[in-house]
Amino acid sequence: MRICGWVIRRKTIGKIVILEISGDTSSKPHVIALKKEREPELFELARDLPVGTALCFEGELAPVQKSRRGVEYIAKEIKIYSRPLEPLPVDTIGKVPALLDTRIRYRYLLLRNPAEKAIFKIRESILRAAREYFIKNGFMEIQTPKIVAAGAEGGATLFPVKYFEYNAYLSQSPQLYKQMLMSSVPRVYEITPYFRAEKFDTPRHLNESWGIDAEIGFIESEEDVMNVLENLIAYIVDYIRKNNVEELEILGVELKPLTVPFKRITFKEAVDILSSEGVEIPEGEDLTEAAEKKLGEIMASKGYDIFFITRFPWEATGFYYMRNEDGTTRKFDLDYKGLELSSGGQREHRYEKLVEALRDKGLNPEGFKFYLEAFKYGMPPHGGFGLGVERLLVKLLGLSNVREAILFVRDRNRLIP
Ligand code: AMO
């Protein structure tokens, strides 16, 4: 068996050199012990091999597994491919913890550390599980443009792009396009970046983040959408529990299965719960981050880590959510331990009402003509959601910052690496 990777630790105990190698066949390191008496040449070679060396070895699984840290092999041959030019700027076994800033700067190198790699193996599982769930449930995967002429999530967070002689933007969300497709394909999903020019520097915001977006046609109400979302998340959790046993162990995370349906409370109930704890939300305003956190704590104390907040007030939503008679909308949020993971809802599919909604939000329907057109030819009632990948990963693994959950960070202060 040929195994390749990088030396992350070298230890000499008398006449034995132990190498720990981070490779790609398992999250745990590969461990080879080289004995002076058994393999004198390899022992000599390994004795002064610096941490960071890229190598491959021919070997087989050791019949007796003594190492608690990794999988042990007996090596027959070692081939060195590249030695580091200088000592590594970070500790790739994670004994010396790095500051978040350093972790972000040297993420490409720190992925040799089993714990850092485990986070991203689980991120990969989230996306794999989502695809699997959507395929099983008859959704079609779509890709929509990331250079757009109009945004759906408010003008303040659009990144302008010069597009030949036109003014364009980076896409904040596939919102408009996934809705347009409801006029022909009633179940779609997209795994997509969101570009948002949010200026704040918080543990929950990135300027380039990733979302799992879905849109479903012929629905009766937003309940149908919530149903897909809660089942998707429960499916993702089950998938990780099944497929990432090693990674969860490395991270020391005990991931519990989620039971559907998730708890639902209305926005008004949320406001009342907060008010009874002395947190007042002015009428027509959205929950602040602090209020959301507080609500998360109160709900967790009642046994609900994850819950929906439904029927948001019209003033606190995008133009595309359907309005109820009472001034509320069919928009919901999904919160997990005080953090919003997802927003969604039933949309306005009636042409006239949609034009009215754009005007009510102070937007010019002319700028949305291409989108509005799709509502003229038999648009069914529909709804969908956007689920934040980094935020989901943060909550599942108990991380503290979305910057820990994306390989290369784009935020207010980072455009490299
Ligand atoms: P929303 O704006 O709530 O809804 O975005 C959906 C989810 O995406 C994640 N998210 C972010 N994560 C990190 N940094 C950001 N700057 C960021 N912005 C969003 C959050 C959020 O809940 N079009 C609607 C969805 C829909 O109705 O289908 C939308 O974009 O987890």
Short mmCIF file of C-alpha atoms and ligand atoms in Angstrom, two decimals:
data_model
loop_
_atom_site.label_atom_id
_atom_site.label_comp_id
_atom_site.label_asym_id
_atom_site.label_seq_id
_atom_site.Cartn_x
_atom_site.Cartn_y
_atom_site.Cartn_z
CA MET A 1 0.00 0.00 0.00
CA ARG A 2 1.36 3.44 -0.94
CA ILE A 3 0.49 6.29 1.41
CA CYS A 4 1.45 9.91 0.84
CA GLY A 5 1.36 12.95 3.07
CA TRP A 6 3.33 15.31 5.29
CA VAL A 7 5.26 14.70 8.48
CA ILE A 8 3.39 16.47 11.28
CA ARG A 9 5.38 15.01 14.16
CA ARG A 10 8.68 13.21 14.64
CA LYS A 11 9.67 11.57 17.85
CA THR A 12 12.82 9.61 18.62
CA ILE A 13 12.75 7.18 21.51
CA GLY A 14 16.12 5.46 21.78
CA LYS A 15 16.47 3.27 18.71
CA ILE A 16 13.02 4.01 17.29
CA VAL A 17 11.84 6.99 15.24
CA ILE A 18 8.11 7.53 15.12
CA LEU A 19 6.69 9.60 12.27
CA GLU A 20 3.15 10.89 12.20
CA ILE A 21 2.00 11.59 8.69
CA SER A 22 -1.07 13.55 7.72
CA GLY A 23 -2.47 12.15 4.51
CA ASP A 24 -5.73 11.89 2.68
CA THR A 25 -6.99 8.40 3.33
CA SER A 26 -8.11 9.04 6.89
CA SER A 27 -8.59 12.00 9.18
CA LYS A 28 -6.35 10.46 11.83
CA PRO A 29 -2.61 10.56 11.13
CA HIS A 30 -0.72 7.55 9.72
CA VAL A 31 1.92 6.45 12.17
CA ILE A 32 5.12 4.62 11.20
CA ALA A 33 7.64 3.40 13.71
CA LEU A 34 11.13 2.81 12.27
CA LYS A 35 13.44 0.61 14.27
CA LYS A 36 17.21 0.85 13.98
CA GLU A 37 17.51 -2.90 14.13
CA ARG A 38 14.63 -3.80 11.84
CA GLU A 39 15.00 -1.14 9.10
CA PRO A 40 18.37 0.63 9.66
CA GLU A 41 18.30 2.65 6.43
CA LEU A 42 14.82 4.03 6.98
CA PHE A 43 15.71 4.76 10.60
CA GLU A 44 18.68 6.87 9.44
CA LEU A 45 16.56 8.66 6.84
CA ALA A 46 13.77 9.46 9.30
CA ARG A 47 16.02 10.52 12.19
CA ASP A 48 16.44 14.11 11.02
CA LEU A 49 13.41 14.46 8.77
CA PRO A 50 11.91 17.89 9.42
CA VAL A 51 8.23 18.38 10.23
CA GLY A 52 6.60 19.49 7.00
CA THR A 53 8.41 17.02 4.71
CA ALA A 54 6.24 15.67 1.89
CA LEU A 55 6.75 11.94 1.39
CA CYS A 56 5.21 8.66 0.35
CA PHE A 57 5.79 5.31 1.98
CA GLU A 58 5.14 1.75 0.95
CA GLY A 59 3.80 -0.24 3.83
CA GLU A 60 1.10 -2.32 5.37
CA LEU A 61 -1.19 -2.02 8.36
CA ALA A 62 0.59 -3.01 11.54
CA PRO A 63 -0.89 -6.24 12.95
CA VAL A 64 -0.91 -4.72 16.42
CA GLN A 65 -2.28 -1.16 16.67
CA LYS A 66 -0.59 0.50 19.63
CA SER A 67 -0.94 4.20 18.78
CA ARG A 68 -3.89 6.05 20.25
CA ARG A 69 -3.34 9.03 17.96
CA GLY A 70 -3.44 7.38 14.57
CA VAL A 71 -3.39 4.30 12.36
CA GLU A 72 -0.13 2.36 12.53
CA TYR A 73 1.77 0.97 9.54
CA ILE A 74 4.96 -0.97 8.97
CA ALA A 75 6.98 0.89 6.34
CA LYS A 76 9.07 -0.91 3.71
CA GLU A 77 10.19 2.09 1.70
CA ILE A 78 10.06 5.87 2.04
CA LYS A 79 10.39 8.34 -0.83
CA ILE A 80 10.94 12.01 -0.03
CA TYR A 81 9.29 14.44 -2.45
CA SER A 82 9.83 17.85 -0.86
CA ARG A 83 11.44 19.29 2.25
CA PRO A 84 10.25 22.56 3.81
CA LEU A 85 12.47 25.55 2.98
CA GLU A 86 12.02 26.94 6.48
CA PRO A 87 10.35 25.91 9.75
CA LEU A 88 6.56 25.92 9.52
CA PRO A 89 4.86 29.13 10.76
CA VAL A 90 2.17 27.10 12.57
CA ASP A 91 2.04 23.96 14.63
CA THR A 92 0.35 21.32 12.47
CA ILE A 93 -0.35 18.91 15.31
CA GLY A 94 -2.28 21.59 17.17
CA LYS A 95 -0.32 21.38 20.43
CA VAL A 96 0.33 25.11 20.29
CA PRO A 97 -3.09 26.62 19.52
CA ALA A 98 -3.02 29.34 16.86
CA LEU A 99 -4.97 32.60 17.01
CA LEU A 100 -7.95 32.74 14.66
CA ASP A 101 -6.14 35.27 12.47
CA THR A 102 -3.19 32.87 12.07
CA ARG A 103 -5.51 29.95 11.44
CA ILE A 104 -7.17 31.86 8.63
CA ARG A 105 -3.86 32.98 7.12
CA TYR A 106 -2.33 29.49 7.17
CA ARG A 107 -5.46 27.43 6.73
CA TYR A 108 -3.97 25.65 3.71
CA LEU A 109 -1.16 24.40 5.96
CA LEU A 110 -3.21 23.79 9.08
CA LEU A 111 -5.40 21.35 7.17
CA ARG A 112 -2.55 18.92 7.90
CA ASN A 113 -3.77 19.09 11.47
CA PRO A 114 -6.41 16.37 11.92
CA ALA A 115 -8.71 18.66 13.95
CA GLU A 116 -8.66 21.45 11.38
CA LYS A 117 -9.20 18.96 8.57
CA ALA A 118 -12.09 17.32 10.44
CA ILE A 119 -14.05 20.59 10.34
CA PHE A 120 -13.79 20.72 6.57
CA LYS A 121 -14.51 17.02 6.09
CA ILE A 122 -17.77 17.66 7.95
CA ARG A 123 -18.45 20.76 5.86
CA GLU A 124 -18.10 18.52 2.81
CA SER A 125 -20.56 16.08 4.39
CA ILE A 126 -23.15 18.83 4.85
CA LEU A 127 -23.11 19.47 1.11
CA ARG A 128 -23.00 15.79 0.17
CA ALA A 129 -25.91 15.01 2.49
CA ALA A 130 -27.90 17.97 1.14
CA ARG A 131 -27.40 16.79 -2.44
CA GLU A 132 -28.38 13.26 -1.46
CA TYR A 133 -31.52 14.52 0.30
CA PHE A 134 -32.59 16.68 -2.64
CA ILE A 135 -31.96 13.93 -5.19
CA LYS A 136 -34.02 11.46 -3.12
CA ASN A 137 -36.84 14.00 -2.94
CA GLY A 138 -37.05 14.79 -6.64
CA PHE A 139 -35.31 18.18 -6.72
CA MET A 140 -33.26 19.36 -9.70
CA GLU A 141 -29.89 21.01 -9.07
CA ILE A 142 -29.57 24.42 -10.71
CA GLN A 143 -26.90 27.09 -11.18
CA THR A 144 -27.95 30.71 -11.49
CA PRO A 145 -25.85 33.77 -12.43
CA LYS A 146 -23.54 35.36 -9.91
CA ILE A 147 -23.25 38.58 -11.91
CA VAL A 148 -26.65 40.22 -11.81
CA ALA A 149 -28.48 43.43 -12.67
CA ALA A 150 -30.74 43.54 -9.60
CA GLY A 151 -30.50 42.34 -6.01
CA ALA A 152 -33.24 40.75 -3.95
CA GLU A 153 -31.87 41.41 -0.47
CA GLY A 154 -31.60 45.21 -0.33
CA GLY A 155 -29.44 47.75 -2.15
CA ALA A 156 -27.13 48.50 0.77
CA THR A 157 -25.37 45.15 0.63
CA LEU A 158 -24.72 44.94 -3.11
CA PHE A 159 -21.14 44.76 -4.41
CA PRO A 160 -20.98 46.74 -7.66
CA VAL A 161 -19.23 45.18 -10.66
CA LYS A 162 -18.35 46.93 -13.89
CA TYR A 163 -19.85 44.73 -16.60
CA PHE A 164 -18.78 46.20 -19.93
CA GLU A 165 -20.95 49.31 -20.36
CA TYR A 166 -23.48 48.16 -17.73
CA ASN A 167 -23.69 48.50 -13.97
CA ALA A 168 -23.94 45.08 -12.42
CA TYR A 169 -23.59 43.47 -8.97
CA LEU A 170 -22.37 40.27 -7.41
CA SER A 171 -25.34 38.08 -6.52
CA GLN A 172 -26.53 38.30 -2.90
CA SER A 173 -28.83 35.31 -3.34
CA PRO A 174 -30.31 33.17 -6.15
CA GLN A 175 -33.73 34.39 -4.93
CA LEU A 176 -35.07 35.98 -8.14
CA TYR A 177 -33.83 33.20 -10.41
CA LYS A 178 -35.01 30.26 -8.33
CA GLN A 179 -38.45 31.89 -8.23
CA MET A 180 -38.48 32.45 -12.00
CA LEU A 181 -37.80 28.74 -12.45
CA MET A 182 -40.97 27.95 -10.52
CA SER A 183 -42.78 28.65 -13.77
CA SER A 184 -41.35 25.43 -15.21
CA VAL A 185 -39.48 23.24 -12.66
CA PRO A 186 -41.33 23.03 -9.36
CA ARG A 187 -38.52 21.60 -7.19
CA VAL A 188 -35.05 23.13 -7.49
CA TYR A 189 -31.99 23.57 -5.29
CA GLU A 190 -28.69 25.34 -5.58
CA ILE A 191 -25.49 25.29 -3.55
CA THR A 192 -24.24 28.80 -4.04
CA PRO A 193 -22.07 31.64 -2.79
CA TYR A 194 -23.79 34.76 -1.42
CA PHE A 195 -21.90 38.03 -1.88
CA ARG A 196 -22.97 40.69 0.60
CA ALA A 197 -21.31 44.04 1.24
CA GLU A 198 -22.16 43.96 4.94
CA LYS A 199 -19.69 46.27 6.61
CA PHE A 200 -19.87 44.84 10.12
CA ASP A 201 -17.26 42.62 11.64
CA THR A 202 -19.11 39.96 13.66
CA PRO A 203 -18.63 36.23 14.37
CA ARG A 204 -21.71 35.50 12.23
CA HIS A 205 -21.09 37.50 9.04
CA LEU A 206 -18.93 36.90 5.99
CA ASN A 207 -18.88 38.92 2.80
CA GLU A 208 -18.68 35.74 0.75
CA SER A 209 -20.66 32.96 2.39
CA TRP A 210 -22.32 29.81 1.06
CA GLY A 211 -25.95 28.84 1.04
CA ILE A 212 -28.10 25.84 0.32
CA ASP A 213 -31.10 27.29 -1.47
CA ALA A 214 -34.30 25.49 -2.39
CA GLU A 215 -37.57 26.50 -4.02
CA ILE A 216 -40.76 24.43 -4.20
CA GLY A 217 -43.85 24.98 -6.33
CA PHE A 218 -47.51 24.06 -5.83
CA ILE A 219 -47.39 24.50 -2.06
CA GLU A 220 -50.34 25.14 0.22
CA SER A 221 -48.48 27.33 2.70
CA GLU A 222 -45.04 28.02 4.19
CA GLU A 223 -45.56 24.86 6.28
CA ASP A 224 -44.65 22.79 3.20
CA VAL A 225 -41.35 24.66 2.96
CA MET A 226 -40.56 24.35 6.67
CA ASN A 227 -41.20 20.67 6.35
CA VAL A 228 -38.54 20.25 3.66
CA LEU A 229 -36.06 22.38 5.61
CA GLU A 230 -36.42 20.53 8.91
CA ASN A 231 -36.17 17.15 7.21
CA LEU A 232 -33.11 18.32 5.28
CA ILE A 233 -31.33 19.41 8.46
CA ALA A 234 -32.25 16.22 10.33
CA TYR A 235 -30.96 14.25 7.31
CA ILE A 236 -27.67 16.18 7.31
CA VAL A 237 -27.18 15.50 11.02
CA ASP A 238 -27.87 11.78 10.56
CA TYR A 239 -25.47 11.65 7.62
CA ILE A 240 -22.67 13.23 9.65
CA ARG A 241 -23.34 10.94 12.62
CA LYS A 242 -23.03 7.98 10.28
CA ASN A 243 -20.18 9.09 8.02
CA ASN A 244 -17.97 11.26 10.23
CA VAL A 245 -17.50 9.16 13.35
CA GLU A 246 -13.72 9.67 13.19
CA GLU A 247 -13.95 13.44 12.65
CA LEU A 248 -16.48 13.92 15.46
CA GLU A 249 -14.20 11.95 17.76
CA ILE A 250 -11.16 14.07 16.81
CA LEU A 251 -13.18 17.23 17.51
CA GLY A 252 -14.70 15.83 20.72
CA VAL A 253 -18.20 16.62 19.47
CA GLU A 254 -21.20 14.56 20.45
CA LEU A 255 -23.74 15.27 17.75
CA LYS A 256 -27.27 14.34 18.78
CA PRO A 257 -29.92 13.41 16.22
CA LEU A 258 -32.63 16.03 15.66
CA THR A 259 -36.29 15.16 15.96
CA VAL A 260 -38.79 16.58 13.47
CA PRO A 261 -41.00 18.56 13.48
CA PHE A 262 -39.03 21.42 15.01
CA LYS A 263 -40.82 23.74 17.41
CA ARG A 264 -42.65 26.67 15.80
CA ILE A 265 -43.42 30.02 17.44
CA THR A 266 -44.83 33.11 15.76
CA PHE A 267 -42.90 36.37 15.63
CA LYS A 268 -45.50 37.85 17.97
CA GLU A 269 -44.94 35.04 20.46
CA ALA A 270 -41.19 35.64 20.23
CA VAL A 271 -41.73 39.34 20.96
CA ASP A 272 -43.95 38.48 23.96
CA ILE A 273 -41.44 35.96 25.33
CA LEU A 274 -38.67 38.56 25.05
CA SER A 275 -40.83 41.27 26.57
CA SER A 276 -41.54 39.09 29.60
CA GLU A 277 -37.75 38.98 30.09
CA GLY A 278 -37.40 42.74 29.76
CA VAL A 279 -36.25 42.85 26.13
CA GLU A 280 -38.55 45.13 24.10
CA ILE A 281 -38.80 44.94 20.30
CA PRO A 282 -40.30 48.09 18.74
CA GLU A 283 -43.31 47.37 16.51
CA GLY A 284 -42.46 46.46 12.93
CA GLU A 285 -38.78 45.93 13.67
CA ASP A 286 -36.80 42.74 13.24
CA LEU A 287 -35.13 41.00 16.20
CA THR A 288 -31.68 42.38 16.93
CA GLU A 289 -28.79 39.94 17.24
CA ALA A 290 -28.81 40.41 21.01
CA ALA A 291 -32.56 39.69 21.13
CA GLU A 292 -32.09 36.62 18.96
CA LYS A 293 -29.41 35.36 21.32
CA LYS A 294 -31.60 35.96 24.35
CA LEU A 295 -34.55 34.22 22.69
CA GLY A 296 -32.25 31.29 21.91
CA GLU A 297 -31.33 31.01 25.59
CA ILE A 298 -34.96 31.15 26.73
CA MET A 299 -36.06 28.56 24.16
CA ALA A 300 -33.10 26.29 25.03
CA SER A 301 -34.11 26.43 28.69
CA LYS A 302 -37.50 25.10 27.58
CA GLY A 303 -35.83 22.25 25.70
CA TYR A 304 -35.88 23.79 22.20
CA ASP A 305 -32.39 24.28 20.75
CA ILE A 306 -33.76 24.60 17.25
CA PHE A 307 -37.02 26.36 16.41
CA PHE A 308 -38.86 28.28 13.70
CA ILE A 309 -40.08 31.84 14.10
CA THR A 310 -43.03 32.34 11.72
CA ARG A 311 -45.23 35.17 10.45
CA PHE A 312 -42.67 37.97 10.37
CA PRO A 313 -44.05 41.52 10.10
CA TRP A 314 -44.05 42.91 6.55
CA GLU A 315 -41.80 45.81 7.59
CA ALA A 316 -39.03 43.36 8.52
CA THR A 317 -39.01 41.23 5.33
CA GLY A 318 -38.00 41.26 1.68
CA PHE A 319 -40.58 42.34 -0.92
CA TYR A 320 -41.10 38.83 -2.24
CA TYR A 321 -42.75 37.23 0.82
CA MET A 322 -46.52 36.76 0.70
CA ARG A 323 -48.50 39.06 3.00
CA ASN A 324 -51.29 37.82 5.26
CA GLU A 325 -54.47 39.83 5.87
CA ASP A 326 -53.27 40.90 9.33
CA GLY A 327 -50.07 42.64 8.20
CA THR A 328 -47.86 39.64 8.94
CA THR A 329 -46.13 37.67 6.19
CA ARG A 330 -45.44 34.05 5.40
CA LYS A 331 -41.75 34.51 6.11
CA PHE A 332 -40.02 32.36 8.70
CA ASP A 333 -36.57 32.12 10.23
CA LEU A 334 -34.95 28.99 11.61
CA ASP A 335 -32.86 29.66 14.72
CA TYR A 336 -30.42 27.27 16.37
CA LYS A 337 -29.13 28.19 19.83
CA GLY A 338 -29.54 31.91 19.25
CA LEU A 339 -28.26 32.07 15.67
CA GLU A 340 -30.36 32.42 12.53
CA LEU A 341 -29.46 29.51 10.26
CA SER A 342 -32.03 30.01 7.57
CA SER A 343 -34.80 32.26 6.25
CA GLY A 344 -37.60 31.31 3.94
CA GLY A 345 -41.28 31.38 3.35
CA GLN A 346 -44.11 31.43 0.88
CA ARG A 347 -43.68 34.00 -1.91
CA GLU A 348 -46.10 36.37 -3.57
CA HIS A 349 -46.85 34.63 -6.88
CA ARG A 350 -49.68 36.93 -8.05
CA TYR A 351 -48.32 39.41 -10.60
CA GLU A 352 -50.30 42.49 -9.54
CA LYS A 353 -49.64 41.98 -5.86
CA LEU A 354 -45.93 41.47 -6.50
CA VAL A 355 -45.68 44.77 -8.40
CA GLU A 356 -47.53 46.43 -5.51
CA ALA A 357 -45.12 44.87 -3.00
CA LEU A 358 -42.09 46.20 -4.90
CA ARG A 359 -43.60 49.70 -4.86
CA ASP A 360 -44.50 49.42 -1.15
CA LYS A 361 -40.85 48.63 -0.44
CA GLY A 362 -39.77 51.70 -2.41
CA LEU A 363 -38.33 49.64 -5.29
CA ASN A 364 -38.87 50.41 -8.96
CA PRO A 365 -40.66 47.54 -10.76
CA GLU A 366 -38.86 48.61 -13.98
CA GLY A 367 -35.59 47.29 -12.55
CA PHE A 368 -37.23 43.90 -11.91
CA LYS A 369 -38.96 43.56 -15.30
CA PHE A 370 -37.09 40.39 -16.27
CA TYR A 371 -38.22 38.77 -13.00
CA LEU A 372 -41.80 40.02 -13.09
CA GLU A 373 -42.29 38.65 -16.61
CA ALA A 374 -41.93 35.12 -15.30
CA PHE A 375 -45.05 35.67 -13.20
CA LYS A 376 -47.29 36.21 -16.23
CA TYR A 377 -47.43 32.66 -17.57
CA GLY A 378 -49.04 30.40 -15.00
CA MET A 379 -46.86 30.90 -11.92
CA PRO A 380 -47.95 28.45 -9.19
CA PRO A 381 -47.90 29.26 -5.47
CA HIS A 382 -44.35 28.58 -4.26
CA GLY A 383 -41.87 29.06 -1.49
CA GLY A 384 -38.34 28.22 -0.48
CA PHE A 385 -35.45 28.89 1.81
CA GLY A 386 -31.77 29.76 2.04
CA LEU A 387 -29.69 27.87 4.61
CA GLY A 388 -26.29 29.25 5.64
CA VAL A 389 -23.61 26.55 5.34
CA GLU A 390 -21.04 28.21 7.62
CA ARG A 391 -23.61 28.98 10.30
CA LEU A 392 -24.93 25.43 10.24
CA LEU A 393 -21.39 24.06 10.59
CA VAL A 394 -20.64 26.49 13.45
CA LYS A 395 -23.69 25.32 15.39
CA LEU A 396 -23.28 21.58 14.71
CA LEU A 397 -19.66 21.61 15.88
CA GLY A 398 -19.95 24.24 18.62
CA LEU A 399 -17.48 26.58 16.88
CA SER A 400 -17.55 30.23 17.82
CA ASN A 401 -17.02 32.07 14.53
CA VAL A 402 -18.14 31.56 10.92
CA ARG A 403 -14.53 32.23 9.91
CA GLU A 404 -13.65 28.81 11.34
CA ALA A 405 -16.09 27.20 8.92
CA ILE A 406 -14.87 28.44 5.51
CA LEU A 407 -11.50 27.65 3.90
CA PHE A 408 -10.58 31.11 2.62
CA VAL A 409 -12.25 33.99 4.42
CA ARG A 410 -13.68 37.05 2.71
CA ASP A 411 -14.60 39.65 5.30
CA ARG A 412 -14.20 43.39 5.87
CA ASN A 413 -10.44 42.99 6.36
CA ARG A 414 -9.54 40.00 4.22
CA LEU A 415 -9.11 39.77 0.47
CA ILE A 416 -6.08 37.45 0.67
CA PRO A 417 -5.15 34.63 0.80
P1 AMO B 1 -31.13 35.42 4.24
O1 AMO B 1 -30.66 36.77 3.85
O2 AMO B 1 -31.71 35.26 5.59
O3 AMO B 1 -32.27 34.92 3.24
O4 AMO B 1 -29.95 34.38 4.03
C1 AMO B 1 -30.15 33.00 4.25
C2 AMO B 1 -29.15 32.45 5.26
O5 AMO B 1 -27.83 32.61 4.75
C3 AMO B 1 -26.92 32.87 5.79
N1 AMO B 1 -26.28 34.17 5.55
C4 AMO B 1 -25.03 34.50 5.94
N2 AMO B 1 -24.07 33.79 6.58
C5 AMO B 1 -22.90 34.39 6.84
N3 AMO B 1 -22.63 35.67 6.50
C6 AMO B 1 -23.55 36.42 5.85
N4 AMO B 1 -23.26 37.69 5.51
C7 AMO B 1 -24.81 35.83 5.54
N5 AMO B 1 -25.95 36.27 4.91
C8 AMO B 1 -26.80 35.25 4.94
C9 AMO B 1 -27.74 32.87 7.08
C10 AMO B 1 -29.13 33.18 6.59
O6 AMO B 1 -30.12 32.69 7.45
N6 AMO B 1 -33.38 34.84 -0.22
C11 AMO B 1 -33.50 34.56 1.19
C12 AMO B 1 -33.77 33.11 1.44
C13 AMO B 1 -35.14 32.65 0.92
O7 AMO B 1 -36.16 33.21 1.34
O8 AMO B 1 -35.17 31.69 0.15
C14 AMO B 1 -32.20 34.96 1.88
O9 AMO B 1 -31.19 35.17 1.28
O10 AMO B 1 -27.66 31.60 7.66
#
